[in-house]
Amino acid sequence: MHKNKIKLPKDSLFSVEEVEKFRSETKGIQHVIHLNNAGAALMPDIVTAKQLQHINLEAEIGGYEAAAFMADAVTAFYNEAALLFNCKASNIAFTASATDAYTRALSAISFKEGDVILTDNDDFVSNQIQFLSLQKRFGVKIAHLNNAPAGGVDLNDLEEKLKKLRPRLLAITHIPTNSGLVQPVKEIARIYADYSNSGGDKSWYILDACQSVGQMKIDVQELKCDFLSATGRKFLRGPRGTGILYISDRALSCGLEPLFIDMRGAEWIEKDTYRQQPDAKRFEDWEFAYSTVLGTGAAISYCRAIGEDRIWNQVHLLSALLRKELNANGKIRVLDKGPELASLVTFTIDNSDPLLLINALSNRKINVVPSYRAFGVIDFDEKGVRWAIRASPHYYNTVDEIEFLVESLGEIIR
């Protein structure tokens, strides 16, 4: 572990003093070089403290009573999330994970046999499995968009397939879990909006922003999606077991609701009648861990105080440096492809065992994770690989840590 004055990328918008402050506010920095932020980032101490304070309060006065006592702070979560996404608090639902958020949105669409789901080749594995489940159960059809030669969705193919297939659902993953690719979501938004305005109003658009929230600016007004799912545990630096779902005014006004709506989302008013909540709360369950709501709110506030644009600049510099350093080793093959790449670096090494590599790095107190073909079948088959190592630096990481990872890999390979 490096104990000297830290090094930052040449064009860093952060000063050494700022990054040292972020690191001093993050307990885990003392123990590991954490380059698994695309899995679960290290929480700032204030996020941990918010959760522990509430758990202690529940122990002292009771769970329901603690939630009532902290009602204003719970409300603040929705306001913070709305500022993060540039929407209203009434468009925000809290869920147990990004997949939970995504599934609730997916279940709100009344699919029938023959409906088309149009998706990209790099969609998140759980999303793809859910589409296959819908295909098996309801007879929907799944169509995949072609990739452009440079990587990412072929926008001409998107435009053509929207007009030709008239999909019930357009599903895009902003940044896939198995690659650093950033999909051209602003261009996708423009094409989808043109399609929707010209008669595609019976179609819906879900954007999986699980990997992008917390490392770049997210504006749902620009993205034109009907639903957006995210998690707290990744680049947002919030707790595990948390998700955020944005639901557009259009989806709410059309009465969309999750298939299994409960007493949080609706009021039972007559023997055979319920009334749904007017806002995004209809997508929530009655029961969730309020400590994680408060922790997620604190994480969002921490992120916004730093600034999403500054964070994006820093993670872009660090991940670009990592790719450059990895490429300098002829035995390492960097797999990321696309006109724009995020802080999710994937690479493989021929004739190596991913678990042996992970364990050897772990012995050096370096956190990275393996990714396997089953996580992204189409993408991995096109690249001709069975596995990859995924390293994902964040703004609290340093050049020293990047260099130590690359040096360690070189020693392990030798």
mmCIF file of N, CA, C and O in Angstrom, residues 293-361:
data_model
loop_
_atom_site.group_PDB
_atom_site.id
_atom_site.type_symbol
_atom_site.label_atom_id
_atom_site.label_comp_id
_atom_site.label_asym_id
_atom_site.label_seq_id
_atom_site.Cartn_x
_atom_site.Cartn_y
_atom_site.Cartn_z
ATOM 1 N N VAL A 293 -32.677 3.818 3.286
ATOM 2 C CA VAL A 293 -33.230 5.020 2.640
ATOM 3 C C VAL A 293 -32.407 6.241 3.058
ATOM 4 O O VAL A 293 -31.996 7.061 2.221
ATOM 5 N N LEU A 294 -32.154 6.341 4.349
ATOM 6 C CA LEU A 294 -31.392 7.477 4.864
ATOM 7 C C LEU A 294 -29.942 7.430 4.374
ATOM 8 O O LEU A 294 -29.362 8.464 4.041
ATOM 9 N N GLY A 295 -29.366 6.227 4.314
ATOM 10 C CA GLY A 295 -28.010 6.091 3.810
ATOM 11 C C GLY A 295 -27.904 6.473 2.348
ATOM 12 O O GLY A 295 -26.944 7.130 1.928
ATOM 13 N N THR A 296 -28.900 6.081 1.553
ATOM 14 C CA THR A 296 -28.902 6.436 0.134
ATOM 15 C C THR A 296 -29.057 7.941 -0.060
ATOM 16 O O THR A 296 -28.393 8.545 -0.913
ATOM 17 N N GLY A 297 -29.920 8.544 0.750
ATOM 18 C CA GLY A 297 -30.068 9.996 0.686
ATOM 19 C C GLY A 297 -28.764 10.710 0.992
ATOM 20 O O GLY A 297 -28.399 11.686 0.317
ATOM 21 N N ALA A 298 -28.034 10.210 1.989
ATOM 22 C CA ALA A 298 -26.744 10.807 2.342
ATOM 23 C C ALA A 298 -25.730 10.618 1.217
ATOM 24 O O ALA A 298 -24.931 11.519 0.929
ATOM 25 N N ALA A 299 -25.766 9.450 0.563
ATOM 26 C CA ALA A 299 -24.842 9.191 -0.544
ATOM 27 C C ALA A 299 -25.110 10.126 -1.716
ATOM 28 O O ALA A 299 -24.179 10.631 -2.352
ATOM 29 N N ILE A 300 -26.383 10.341 -2.016
ATOM 30 C CA ILE A 300 -26.727 11.251 -3.117
ATOM 31 C C ILE A 300 -26.264 12.668 -2.795
ATOM 32 O O ILE A 300 -25.681 13.358 -3.642
ATOM 33 N N SER A 301 -26.509 13.093 -1.571
ATOM 34 C CA SER A 301 -26.098 14.436 -1.158
ATOM 35 C C SER A 301 -24.584 14.598 -1.253
ATOM 36 O O SER A 301 -24.081 15.632 -1.724
ATOM 37 N N TYR A 302 -23.855 13.572 -0.849
ATOM 38 C CA TYR A 302 -22.388 13.592 -0.902
ATOM 39 C C TYR A 302 -21.916 13.692 -2.348
ATOM 40 O O TYR A 302 -21.026 14.489 -2.683
ATOM 41 N N CYS A 303 -22.526 12.911 -3.210
ATOM 42 C CA CYS A 303 -22.185 12.925 -4.638
ATOM 43 C C CYS A 303 -22.451 14.295 -5.253
ATOM 44 O O CYS A 303 -21.603 14.853 -5.957
ATOM 45 N N ARG A 304 -23.626 14.840 -4.998
ATOM 46 C CA ARG A 304 -24.005 16.109 -5.613
ATOM 47 C C ARG A 304 -23.135 17.259 -5.107
ATOM 48 O O ARG A 304 -22.862 18.214 -5.848
ATOM 49 N N ALA A 305 -22.687 17.177 -3.854
ATOM 50 C CA ALA A 305 -21.825 18.224 -3.314
ATOM 51 C C ALA A 305 -20.470 18.241 -4.034
ATOM 52 O O ALA A 305 -19.870 19.302 -4.222
ATOM 53 N N ILE A 306 -20.004 17.075 -4.451
ATOM 54 C CA ILE A 306 -18.742 16.993 -5.193
ATOM 55 C C ILE A 306 -18.943 17.451 -6.632
ATOM 56 O O ILE A 306 -18.122 18.186 -7.186
ATOM 57 N N GLY A 307 -20.053 17.011 -7.246
ATOM 58 C CA GLY A 307 -20.384 17.410 -8.613
ATOM 59 C C GLY A 307 -20.199 16.264 -9.584
ATOM 60 O O GLY A 307 -19.085 15.746 -9.737
ATOM 61 N N GLU A 308 -21.295 15.864 -10.237
ATOM 62 C CA GLU A 308 -21.236 14.707 -11.130
ATOM 63 C C GLU A 308 -20.299 14.936 -12.315
ATOM 64 O O GLU A 308 -19.607 14.001 -12.760
ATOM 65 N N ASP A 309 -20.241 16.147 -12.837
ATOM 66 C CA ASP A 309 -19.361 16.412 -13.979
ATOM 67 C C ASP A 309 -17.890 16.286 -13.584
ATOM 68 O O ASP A 309 -17.069 15.774 -14.358
ATOM 69 N N ARG A 310 -17.556 16.738 -12.393
ATOM 70 C CA ARG A 310 -16.171 16.615 -11.925
ATOM 71 C C ARG A 310 -15.829 15.146 -11.667
ATOM 72 O O ARG A 310 -14.714 14.694 -11.970
ATOM 73 N N ILE A 311 -16.789 14.415 -11.120
ATOM 74 C CA ILE A 311 -16.575 12.982 -10.885
ATOM 75 C C ILE A 311 -16.326 12.279 -12.214
ATOM 76 O O ILE A 311 -15.399 11.473 -12.348
ATOM 77 N N TRP A 312 -17.163 12.580 -13.214
ATOM 78 C CA TRP A 312 -17.022 11.934 -14.520
ATOM 79 C C TRP A 312 -15.657 12.217 -15.130
ATOM 80 O O TRP A 312 -15.012 11.326 -15.691
ATOM 81 N N ASN A 313 -15.204 13.442 -15.025
ATOM 82 C CA ASN A 313 -13.887 13.787 -15.568
ATOM 83 C C ASN A 313 -12.793 12.953 -14.896
ATOM 84 O O ASN A 313 -11.894 12.426 -15.566
ATOM 85 N N GLN A 314 -12.887 12.803 -13.586
ATOM 86 C CA GLN A 314 -11.842 12.085 -12.853
ATOM 87 C C GLN A 314 -11.840 10.590 -13.156
ATOM 88 O O GLN A 314 -10.785 9.993 -13.395
ATOM 89 N N VAL A 315 -13.018 9.973 -13.151
ATOM 90 C CA VAL A 315 -13.058 8.528 -13.412
ATOM 91 C C VAL A 315 -12.680 8.234 -14.860
ATOM 92 O O VAL A 315 -12.097 7.179 -15.159
ATOM 93 N N HIS A 316 -12.979 9.166 -15.748
ATOM 94 C CA HIS A 316 -12.586 9.000 -17.148
ATOM 95 C C HIS A 316 -11.065 9.021 -17.283
ATOM 96 O O HIS A 316 -10.479 8.206 -18.000
ATOM 97 N N LEU A 317 -10.411 9.938 -16.569
ATOM 98 C CA LEU A 317 -8.954 10.020 -16.616
ATOM 99 C C LEU A 317 -8.308 8.768 -16.023
ATOM 100 O O LEU A 317 -7.362 8.211 -16.583
ATOM 101 N N LEU A 318 -8.834 8.310 -14.887
ATOM 102 C CA LEU A 318 -8.242 7.154 -14.208
ATOM 103 C C LEU A 318 -8.430 5.870 -15.023
ATOM 104 O O LEU A 318 -7.507 5.053 -15.136
ATOM 105 N N SER A 319 -9.612 5.686 -15.591
ATOM 106 C CA SER A 319 -9.860 4.463 -16.362
ATOM 107 C C SER A 319 -9.072 4.474 -17.673
ATOM 108 O O SER A 319 -8.586 3.430 -18.129
ATOM 109 N N ALA A 320 -8.920 5.652 -18.276
ATOM 110 C CA ALA A 320 -8.103 5.749 -19.499
ATOM 111 C C ALA A 320 -6.648 5.420 -19.195
ATOM 112 O O ALA A 320 -5.975 4.730 -19.981
ATOM 113 N N LEU A 321 -6.158 5.902 -18.064
ATOM 114 C CA LEU A 321 -4.793 5.590 -17.649
ATOM 115 C C LEU A 321 -4.640 4.088 -17.423
ATOM 116 O O LEU A 321 -3.644 3.485 -17.849
ATOM 117 N N LEU A 322 -5.625 3.482 -16.764
ATOM 118 C CA LEU A 322 -5.558 2.047 -16.503
ATOM 119 C C LEU A 322 -5.517 1.253 -17.808
ATOM 120 O O LEU A 322 -4.722 0.315 -17.952
ATOM 121 N N ARG A 323 -6.365 1.600 -18.753
ATOM 122 C CA ARG A 323 -6.353 0.891 -20.053
ATOM 123 C C ARG A 323 -4.990 1.042 -20.750
ATOM 124 O O ARG A 323 -4.465 0.091 -21.328
ATOM 125 N N LYS A 324 -4.439 2.256 -20.701
ATOM 126 C CA LYS A 324 -3.142 2.503 -21.334
ATOM 127 C C LYS A 324 -2.054 1.644 -20.701
ATOM 128 O O LYS A 324 -1.247 1.012 -21.409
ATOM 129 N N GLU A 325 -2.033 1.589 -19.377
ATOM 130 C CA GLU A 325 -1.016 0.817 -18.663
ATOM 131 C C GLU A 325 -1.184 -0.678 -18.903
ATOM 132 O O GLU A 325 -0.196 -1.410 -19.058
ATOM 133 N N LEU A 326 -2.411 -1.148 -18.940
ATOM 134 C CA LEU A 326 -2.665 -2.567 -19.201
ATOM 135 C C LEU A 326 -2.253 -2.938 -20.624
ATOM 136 O O LEU A 326 -1.675 -4.001 -20.861
ATOM 137 N N ASN A 327 -2.557 -2.072 -21.563
ATOM 138 C CA ASN A 327 -2.204 -2.334 -22.967
ATOM 139 C C ASN A 327 -0.691 -2.416 -23.181
ATOM 140 O O ASN A 327 -0.227 -3.029 -24.147
ATOM 141 N N ALA A 328 0.060 -1.807 -22.282
ATOM 142 C CA ALA A 328 1.515 -1.830 -22.413
ATOM 143 C C ALA A 328 2.098 -3.208 -22.113
ATOM 144 O O ALA A 328 3.250 -3.486 -22.460
ATOM 145 N N ASN A 329 1.308 -4.050 -21.464
ATOM 146 C CA ASN A 329 1.730 -5.431 -21.189
ATOM 147 C C ASN A 329 1.175 -6.324 -22.296
ATOM 148 O O ASN A 329 -0.029 -6.505 -22.418
ATOM 149 N N GLY A 330 2.042 -6.872 -23.111
ATOM 150 C CA GLY A 330 1.615 -7.636 -24.280
ATOM 151 C C GLY A 330 0.807 -8.872 -23.966
ATOM 152 O O GLY A 330 0.129 -9.413 -24.859
ATOM 153 N N LYS A 331 0.833 -9.342 -22.716
ATOM 154 C CA LYS A 331 0.080 -10.539 -22.347
ATOM 155 C C LYS A 331 -1.349 -10.225 -21.901
ATOM 156 O O LYS A 331 -2.154 -11.133 -21.717
ATOM 157 N N ILE A 332 -1.647 -8.943 -21.723
ATOM 158 C CA ILE A 332 -2.969 -8.530 -21.253
ATOM 159 C C ILE A 332 -3.762 -7.975 -22.426
ATOM 160 O O ILE A 332 -3.268 -7.135 -23.181
ATOM 161 N N ARG A 333 -4.998 -8.432 -22.564
ATOM 162 C CA ARG A 333 -5.874 -7.968 -23.636
ATOM 163 C C ARG A 333 -7.028 -7.171 -23.048
ATOM 164 O O ARG A 333 -7.864 -7.708 -22.334
ATOM 165 N N VAL A 334 -7.042 -5.867 -23.307
ATOM 166 C CA VAL A 334 -8.145 -5.009 -22.859
ATOM 167 C C VAL A 334 -9.319 -5.205 -23.812
ATOM 168 O O VAL A 334 -9.156 -5.177 -25.029
ATOM 169 N N LEU A 335 -10.521 -5.389 -23.258
ATOM 170 C CA LEU A 335 -11.677 -5.801 -24.048
ATOM 171 C C LEU A 335 -12.657 -4.676 -24.369
ATOM 172 O O LEU A 335 -13.548 -4.849 -25.201
ATOM 173 N N ASP A 336 -12.534 -3.540 -23.724
ATOM 174 C CA ASP A 336 -13.525 -2.470 -23.882
ATOM 175 C C ASP A 336 -13.477 -1.874 -25.278
ATOM 176 O O ASP A 336 -12.403 -1.635 -25.833
ATOM 177 N N LYS A 337 -14.666 -1.638 -25.829
ATOM 178 C CA LYS A 337 -14.783 -1.082 -27.170
ATOM 179 C C LYS A 337 -15.962 -0.134 -27.227
ATOM 180 O O LYS A 337 -17.056 -0.462 -26.767
ATOM 181 N N GLY A 338 -15.752 1.049 -27.797
ATOM 182 C CA GLY A 338 -16.837 2.008 -27.950
ATOM 183 C C GLY A 338 -16.291 3.404 -28.149
ATOM 184 O O GLY A 338 -15.166 3.698 -27.737
ATOM 185 N N PRO A 339 -17.066 4.273 -28.760
ATOM 186 C CA PRO A 339 -16.612 5.646 -28.977
ATOM 187 C C PRO A 339 -16.457 6.416 -27.671
ATOM 188 O O PRO A 339 -15.698 7.378 -27.607
ATOM 189 N N GLU A 340 -17.172 5.985 -26.625
ATOM 190 C CA GLU A 340 -17.034 6.584 -25.301
ATOM 191 C C GLU A 340 -16.971 5.453 -24.291
ATOM 192 O O GLU A 340 -17.779 4.524 -24.330
ATOM 193 N N LEU A 341 -16.002 5.530 -23.376
ATOM 194 C CA LEU A 341 -15.813 4.478 -22.391
ATOM 195 C C LEU A 341 -15.905 5.039 -20.980
ATOM 196 O O LEU A 341 -15.476 6.162 -20.711
ATOM 197 N N ALA A 342 -16.467 4.230 -20.094
ATOM 198 C CA ALA A 342 -16.687 4.640 -18.710
ATOM 199 C C ALA A 342 -15.639 4.011 -17.800
ATOM 200 O O ALA A 342 -14.719 3.320 -18.246
ATOM 201 N N SER A 343 -15.800 4.229 -16.508
ATOM 202 C CA SER A 343 -14.867 3.682 -15.529
ATOM 203 C C SER A 343 -15.235 2.248 -15.180
ATOM 204 O O SER A 343 -15.601 1.927 -14.055
ATOM 205 N N LEU A 344 -15.148 1.407 -16.177
ATOM 206 C CA LEU A 344 -15.373 -0.024 -16.003
ATOM 207 C C LEU A 344 -14.457 -0.695 -17.020
ATOM 208 O O LEU A 344 -14.763 -0.775 -18.199
ATOM 209 N N VAL A 345 -13.287 -1.104 -16.541
ATOM 210 C CA VAL A 345 -12.221 -1.601 -17.407
ATOM 211 C C VAL A 345 -12.217 -3.121 -17.359
ATOM 212 O O VAL A 345 -12.111 -3.717 -16.277
ATOM 213 N N THR A 346 -12.339 -3.757 -18.531
ATOM 214 C CA THR A 346 -12.335 -5.213 -18.573
ATOM 215 C C THR A 346 -11.144 -5.699 -19.397
ATOM 216 O O THR A 346 -10.808 -5.133 -20.434
ATOM 217 N N PHE A 347 -10.518 -6.769 -18.911
ATOM 218 C CA PHE A 347 -9.363 -7.327 -19.611
ATOM 219 C C PHE A 347 -9.273 -8.814 -19.319
ATOM 220 O O PHE A 347 -9.839 -9.329 -18.348
ATOM 221 N N THR A 348 -8.566 -9.518 -20.184
ATOM 222 C CA THR A 348 -8.350 -10.949 -20.000
ATOM 223 C C THR A 348 -6.891 -11.261 -20.284
ATOM 224 O O THR A 348 -6.170 -10.459 -20.888
ATOM 225 N N ILE A 349 -6.463 -12.432 -19.814
ATOM 226 C CA ILE A 349 -5.088 -12.880 -19.992
ATOM 227 C C ILE A 349 -5.140 -14.329 -20.449
ATOM 228 O O ILE A 349 -5.700 -15.186 -19.751
ATOM 229 N N ASP A 350 -4.597 -14.582 -21.615
ATOM 230 C CA ASP A 350 -4.636 -15.941 -22.164
ATOM 231 C C ASP A 350 -3.938 -16.936 -21.239
ATOM 232 O O ASP A 350 -2.935 -16.608 -20.589
ATOM 233 N N ASN A 351 -4.511 -18.148 -21.184
ATOM 234 C CA ASN A 351 -3.927 -19.255 -20.419
ATOM 235 C C ASN A 351 -3.774 -18.935 -18.936
ATOM 236 O O ASN A 351 -2.841 -19.398 -18.271
ATOM 237 N N SER A 352 -4.718 -18.123 -18.417
ATOM 238 C CA SER A 352 -4.712 -17.791 -17.001
ATOM 239 C C SER A 352 -6.028 -18.218 -16.374
ATOM 240 O O SER A 352 -7.029 -18.422 -17.069
ATOM 241 N N ASP A 353 -6.032 -18.326 -15.067
ATOM 242 C CA ASP A 353 -7.230 -18.675 -14.304
ATOM 243 C C ASP A 353 -7.715 -17.421 -13.588
ATOM 244 O O ASP A 353 -6.965 -16.845 -12.782
ATOM 245 N N PRO A 354 -8.938 -16.965 -13.862
ATOM 246 C CA PRO A 354 -9.391 -15.716 -13.254
ATOM 247 C C PRO A 354 -9.403 -15.742 -11.731
ATOM 248 O O PRO A 354 -9.059 -14.744 -11.086
ATOM 249 N N LEU A 355 -9.790 -16.870 -11.140
ATOM 250 C CA LEU A 355 -9.850 -16.933 -9.678
ATOM 251 C C LEU A 355 -8.461 -16.869 -9.056
ATOM 252 O O LEU A 355 -8.270 -16.246 -7.997
ATOM 253 N N LEU A 356 -7.468 -17.499 -9.720
ATOM 254 C CA LEU A 356 -6.101 -17.400 -9.216
ATOM 255 C C LEU A 356 -5.610 -15.957 -9.275
ATOM 256 O O LEU A 356 -4.934 -15.472 -8.356
ATOM 257 N N LEU A 357 -5.952 -15.257 -10.355
ATOM 258 C CA LEU A 357 -5.571 -13.844 -10.478
ATOM 259 C C LEU A 357 -6.239 -13.001 -9.397
ATOM 260 O O LEU A 357 -5.585 -12.171 -8.748
ATOM 261 N N ILE A 358 -7.537 -13.215 -9.219
ATOM 262 C CA ILE A 358 -8.281 -12.449 -8.213
ATOM 263 C C ILE A 358 -7.707 -12.681 -6.819
ATOM 264 O O ILE A 358 -7.507 -11.740 -6.040
ATOM 265 N N ASN A 359 -7.419 -13.948 -6.498
ATOM 266 C CA ASN A 359 -6.884 -14.269 -5.178
ATOM 267 C C ASN A 359 -5.496 -13.679 -4.974
ATOM 268 O O ASN A 359 -5.162 -13.188 -3.880
ATOM 269 N N ALA A 360 -4.677 -13.726 -6.024
ATOM 270 C CA ALA A 360 -3.334 -13.163 -5.908
ATOM 271 C C ALA A 360 -3.386 -11.648 -5.697
ATOM 272 O O ALA A 360 -2.600 -11.095 -4.907
ATOM 273 N N LEU A 361 -4.316 -10.987 -6.386
ATOM 274 C CA LEU A 361 -4.487 -9.540 -6.178
ATOM 275 C C LEU A 361 -5.061 -9.250 -4.802
ATOM 276 O O LEU A 361 -4.663 -8.282 -4.137
#
